[in-house]
């Protein structure tokens, strides 16, 4: 099974002070996709620079030609399907059809309260995503949509001419629970996971592998329940949140070993964080670039 290597570039640098050059370098290094987080702020970066995902991806689309671009991930925490659909159609047009929407239920971080609301419970987040995602699917594939739901409404929302990618840009659905996996099975072109968060602090790689295999099995069950072949979905692992943390980026050999294990678990795409000094994503940039250019070729041998 072939494996693709992608990166995620956090939007913390001013465009003309390193932001632009990072995205162009990602294309030069041959990454399949360069994603960015779609948050209003995030963890330890909250009190520093942090820029919006859609404008950042728009700028990245203007300085790249082949690199796919996307979010990991967008959520309903501060988005509405009607306005998001308009932005995505515009972004897909500007990029020439190179956009993937990573989307999930969101969490309880800063995004959950930035608009002044109380954080939603896990059930509420699942309820909202369950309405948000099918409506967004319609908005990106139909010229005009009207809808009245429990959380979201659309009144003759027009989205002409639609996406460059047909029938719409691909969805990469982040999910581990049954309701999210069911949405991935029905609406996704890819499934995204970060592993089992309970294993991050004290788990072992072997435990993580078992947990990921179990998640994949549940995805297959969700696909079977609606008569879809699970092989139609790409499987994406956003790295850095398994027990290995950043250790696979310490050397090319370490990454090849990590990548081989996860390819054998059925993953078709691994996403590595672009190095950020003095952070959880610190890594040697020269080693990182060697991994980008050499690791997958070694894996095929």
Coordinates of C-alpha atoms in Angstrom, one line a residue:
X1 CA 0.0 0.0 0.0
X2 CA 1.4 3.4 -1.0
X3 CA 2.0 6.0 1.6
X4 CA 2.0 9.8 1.3
X5 CA 3.8 12.3 3.5
X6 CA 2.2 15.6 4.3
X7 CA 3.0 18.4 6.8
X8 CA 1.0 20.8 8.9
X9 CA 2.2 24.4 9.2
X10 CA 0.9 26.3 12.2
X11 CA -0.1 29.9 11.3
X12 CA 2.1 31.7 13.9
X13 CA 4.5 33.5 11.6
X14 CA 3.8 36.8 9.8
X15 CA 3.5 36.1 6.0
X16 CA 6.5 38.3 5.1
X17 CA 8.6 37.2 8.1
X18 CA 8.8 33.5 7.2
X19 CA 5.2 32.5 6.6
X20 CA 5.4 32.6 2.8
X21 CA 8.8 30.9 2.6
X22 CA 7.6 28.0 4.7
X23 CA 4.7 27.2 2.3
X24 CA 6.9 27.4 -0.8
X25 CA 9.5 25.3 0.8
X26 CA 6.9 22.6 1.6
X27 CA 6.2 22.4 -2.1
X28 CA 9.9 22.2 -3.0
X29 CA 10.4 19.4 -0.5
X30 CA 7.7 17.3 -2.2
X31 CA 5.1 17.1 0.5
X32 CA 1.7 15.8 -0.8
X33 CA -0.4 18.3 1.3
X34 CA 0.4 21.2 3.6
X35 CA -2.3 21.7 6.2
X36 CA -2.8 24.3 8.8
X37 CA -4.8 24.3 12.1
X38 CA -8.2 26.1 11.9
X39 CA -8.3 27.7 15.4
X40 CA -8.7 31.2 16.8
X41 CA -5.7 30.4 19.1
X42 CA -4.2 27.2 20.3
X43 CA -2.6 26.0 23.6
X44 CA 0.8 27.5 24.3
X45 CA 0.6 29.8 21.2
X46 CA -2.4 31.7 22.7
X47 CA -0.4 34.7 23.8
X48 CA 1.6 35.0 20.6
X49 CA 0.9 35.6 16.9
X50 CA -1.7 33.4 15.3
X51 CA -3.3 34.0 12.0
X52 CA -6.6 32.8 10.4
X53 CA -6.6 29.5 8.4
X54 CA -8.6 30.6 5.4
X55 CA -6.6 33.8 4.6
X56 CA -3.4 31.8 5.2
X57 CA -4.4 29.1 2.8
X58 CA -5.5 31.7 0.3
X59 CA -2.1 33.2 0.4
X60 CA -0.4 29.8 0.2
X61 CA -2.5 29.0 -2.8
X62 CA -1.1 32.1 -4.6
X63 CA 2.5 31.1 -4.1
X64 CA 2.3 27.4 -4.8
X65 CA 1.3 25.4 -7.9
X66 CA 1.2 21.6 -7.1
X67 CA 1.0 21.4 -3.3
X68 CA -2.4 20.4 -2.0
X69 CA -3.7 22.6 0.9
X70 CA -6.1 22.1 3.7
X71 CA -7.2 22.4 7.3
X72 CA -6.5 20.0 10.2
X73 CA -9.1 20.5 11.3
X74 CA -12.1 22.9 11.0
X75 CA -14.9 22.5 13.5
X76 CA -18.3 24.0 14.3
X77 CA -16.9 25.8 17.3
X78 CA -16.8 29.2 15.5
X79 CA -17.9 28.3 12.0
X80 CA -21.3 28.3 10.3
X81 CA -21.9 26.0 7.3
X82 CA -23.3 28.7 5.0
X83 CA -20.4 31.2 5.4
X84 CA -17.8 28.4 5.4
X85 CA -19.1 26.9 2.2
X86 CA -18.7 30.3 0.4
X87 CA -15.1 30.6 1.7
X88 CA -14.3 27.0 0.7
X89 CA -15.7 27.4 -2.9
X90 CA -13.6 30.6 -3.2
X91 CA -10.5 29.0 -1.9
X92 CA -10.9 25.9 -4.1
X93 CA -11.2 28.3 -7.1
X94 CA -8.2 30.4 -6.2
X95 CA -6.1 27.2 -5.7
X96 CA -7.2 25.6 -8.9
X97 CA -8.8 22.7 -7.0
X98 CA -6.2 21.8 -4.5
X99 CA -8.2 22.1 -1.2
X100 CA -9.0 19.4 1.3
X101 CA -11.3 20.2 4.2
X102 CA -10.2 18.5 7.4
X103 CA -13.2 18.7 9.7
X104 CA -14.2 17.4 13.2
X105 CA -16.4 18.1 16.2
X106 CA -13.9 20.4 17.9
X107 CA -12.9 20.4 21.6
X108 CA -13.0 22.4 24.8
X109 CA -10.1 24.7 24.1
X110 CA -10.1 28.5 23.5
X111 CA -12.2 28.2 20.4
X112 CA -15.1 26.8 22.5
X113 CA -15.5 30.0 24.5
X114 CA -14.1 32.8 22.3
X115 CA -17.6 33.8 21.1
X116 CA -18.9 34.0 24.6
X117 CA -20.7 30.7 24.9
X118 CA -20.3 27.9 27.4
X119 CA -18.2 25.0 26.1
X120 CA -20.4 22.3 24.5
X121 CA -20.4 18.8 26.0
X122 CA -19.1 15.9 23.9
X123 CA -22.7 15.0 23.1
X124 CA -23.5 18.6 22.0
X125 CA -20.4 18.7 19.8
X126 CA -21.4 15.4 18.2
X127 CA -25.0 16.7 17.7
X128 CA -23.7 19.8 16.0
X129 CA -21.3 18.1 13.8
X130 CA -24.0 15.6 12.8
X131 CA -26.0 18.6 11.4
X132 CA -23.1 20.7 10.3
X133 CA -21.4 18.2 8.0
X134 CA -24.4 17.0 5.9
X135 CA -25.5 20.6 5.4
X136 CA -22.0 21.7 4.3
X137 CA -22.0 18.7 1.9
X138 CA -25.2 20.0 0.3
X139 CA -24.0 23.6 0.2
X140 CA -20.9 22.6 -1.7
X141 CA -22.8 20.4 -4.2
X142 CA -26.1 22.2 -4.8
X143 CA -26.6 25.6 -6.4
X144 CA -29.2 26.7 -3.9
X145 CA -30.0 25.3 -0.4
X146 CA -32.7 25.9 2.2
X147 CA -32.6 24.1 5.5
X148 CA -34.0 24.5 9.0
X149 CA -32.3 22.4 11.7
X150 CA -31.9 22.4 15.4
X151 CA -28.6 24.3 15.2
X152 CA -28.1 25.6 11.7
X153 CA -30.3 27.2 9.0
X154 CA -29.9 28.1 5.4
X155 CA -32.4 30.2 3.4
X156 CA -31.9 30.0 -0.4
X157 CA -28.1 30.0 0.1
X158 CA -26.5 30.3 -3.3
X159 CA -23.2 28.7 -4.1
X160 CA -22.7 29.1 -7.8
X161 CA -20.5 27.9 -9.6
X162 CA -19.6 25.4 -6.9
X163 CA -16.2 23.8 -6.4
X164 CA -13.5 23.3 -9.0
X165 CA -13.2 19.7 -7.6
X166 CA -16.3 17.7 -8.4
X167 CA -18.8 17.0 -7.0
X168 CA -17.0 19.0 -4.2
X169 CA -13.7 19.3 -2.5
X170 CA -12.8 16.3 -0.4
X171 CA -13.7 16.0 3.3
X172 CA -11.1 14.4 5.7
X173 CA -13.3 13.7 8.8
X174 CA -11.5 13.5 12.2
X175 CA -13.3 11.0 14.4
X176 CA -12.8 8.1 16.8
X177 CA -16.3 7.7 18.3
X178 CA -19.2 5.9 16.7
X179 CA -21.1 9.0 15.5
X180 CA -18.1 10.6 14.0
X181 CA -17.0 7.5 12.3
X182 CA -20.5 7.1 10.8
X183 CA -20.1 10.6 9.4
X184 CA -16.7 9.8 8.0
X185 CA -18.1 6.7 6.4
X186 CA -21.0 8.6 4.8
X187 CA -19.4 11.9 3.8
X188 CA -15.7 11.5 4.0
X189 CA -13.1 10.9 1.3
X190 CA -10.6 10.5 4.2
X191 CA -10.6 9.6 7.9
X192 CA -8.3 11.5 10.3
X193 CA -7.0 10.4 13.7
X194 CA -4.3 11.4 16.2
X195 CA -4.4 8.1 17.9
X196 CA -5.8 7.4 21.4
X197 CA -5.3 10.5 23.6
X198 CA -5.4 8.3 26.8
X199 CA -2.1 6.8 25.7
X200 CA -0.2 10.0 25.0
X201 CA 1.3 10.4 28.5
X202 CA 2.1 6.8 29.6
X203 CA 1.2 4.5 26.7
X204 CA 3.6 2.5 24.6
X205 CA 3.9 2.3 20.8
X206 CA 2.6 -1.2 20.9
X207 CA -0.6 0.0 22.8
X208 CA -0.9 2.8 20.3
X209 CA -0.7 0.5 17.4
X210 CA -3.5 -1.7 18.9
X211 CA -5.7 1.3 19.5
X212 CA -5.2 2.6 15.9
X213 CA -6.0 -0.8 14.5
X214 CA -9.2 -0.9 16.6
X215 CA -10.1 2.5 15.4
X216 CA -9.6 1.3 11.8
X217 CA -11.8 -1.7 12.5
X218 CA -14.6 0.5 13.8
X219 CA -14.3 2.7 10.6
X220 CA -14.6 -0.5 8.5
X221 CA -17.8 -1.5 10.5
X222 CA -19.2 2.0 9.9
X223 CA -18.6 1.7 6.2
X224 CA -20.1 -1.8 6.1
X225 CA -23.2 -0.5 7.8
X226 CA -24.0 1.7 4.8
X227 CA -22.6 -0.6 2.1
X228 CA -19.5 1.3 1.4
X229 CA -16.0 -0.1 0.9
X230 CA -13.7 1.1 3.6
X231 CA -10.9 1.1 1.0
X232 CA -12.5 4.1 -0.7
X233 CA -11.4 6.3 2.2
X234 CA -7.8 7.5 2.8
X235 CA -6.6 7.0 6.3
X236 CA -4.7 10.0 7.7
X237 CA -2.6 10.0 10.9
X238 CA -1.7 13.4 12.3
X239 CA 1.5 12.6 14.1
X240 CA 2.9 14.1 17.3
X241 CA 0.1 12.9 19.6
X242 CA 1.0 9.2 19.9
X243 CA 3.3 7.9 22.7
X244 CA 6.3 8.4 20.3
X245 CA 5.6 12.2 20.2
X246 CA 8.3 13.8 18.2
X247 CA 10.9 11.0 18.3
X248 CA 10.2 9.8 14.7
X249 CA 11.6 13.1 13.5
X250 CA 14.9 12.6 15.3
X251 CA 16.4 10.7 12.3
X252 CA 15.5 9.3 8.9
X253 CA 15.8 5.8 10.2
X254 CA 13.5 6.5 13.1
X255 CA 10.9 7.9 10.8
X256 CA 11.1 5.1 8.3
X257 CA 10.5 2.6 11.1
X258 CA 7.5 4.7 12.4
X259 CA 6.1 5.1 8.8
X260 CA 6.4 1.4 8.0
X261 CA 4.5 0.4 11.1
X262 CA 1.7 2.7 10.4
X263 CA 1.6 1.8 6.7
X264 CA 1.1 -1.8 7.9
X265 CA -1.8 -0.5 10.0
X266 CA -3.5 0.7 6.8
X267 CA -2.6 4.4 6.9
X268 CA -2.3 6.1 3.5
X269 CA -1.0 9.5 4.7
X270 CA 1.2 10.6 7.6
X271 CA 1.2 14.3 8.6
X272 CA 4.2 15.7 10.4
X273 CA 4.4 19.1 12.1
X274 CA 6.7 21.7 10.5
X275 CA 9.4 22.3 13.1
X276 CA 8.8 25.2 15.6
X277 CA 11.7 26.0 17.8
X278 CA 11.1 26.1 21.6
X279 CA 7.8 24.2 21.3
X280 CA 6.4 20.7 21.5
X281 CA 7.1 20.6 17.7
X282 CA 10.8 21.4 17.9
X283 CA 12.9 19.4 15.5
X284 CA 16.1 19.6 13.6
X285 CA 15.2 21.3 10.3
X286 CA 17.9 19.6 8.3
X287 CA 16.8 16.1 9.5
X288 CA 13.2 17.2 8.8
X289 CA 14.0 18.1 5.3
X290 CA 15.9 14.8 4.8
X291 CA 12.9 12.9 6.0
X292 CA 10.7 14.8 3.5
X293 CA 13.0 14.0 0.6
X294 CA 14.3 10.5 1.5
X295 CA 12.1 8.6 3.9
X296 CA 9.4 7.3 1.7
X297 CA 11.8 6.1 -0.9
X298 CA 13.6 4.1 1.7
X299 CA 10.3 2.7 2.9
X300 CA 9.6 1.2 -0.6
X301 CA 12.8 -0.8 -0.6

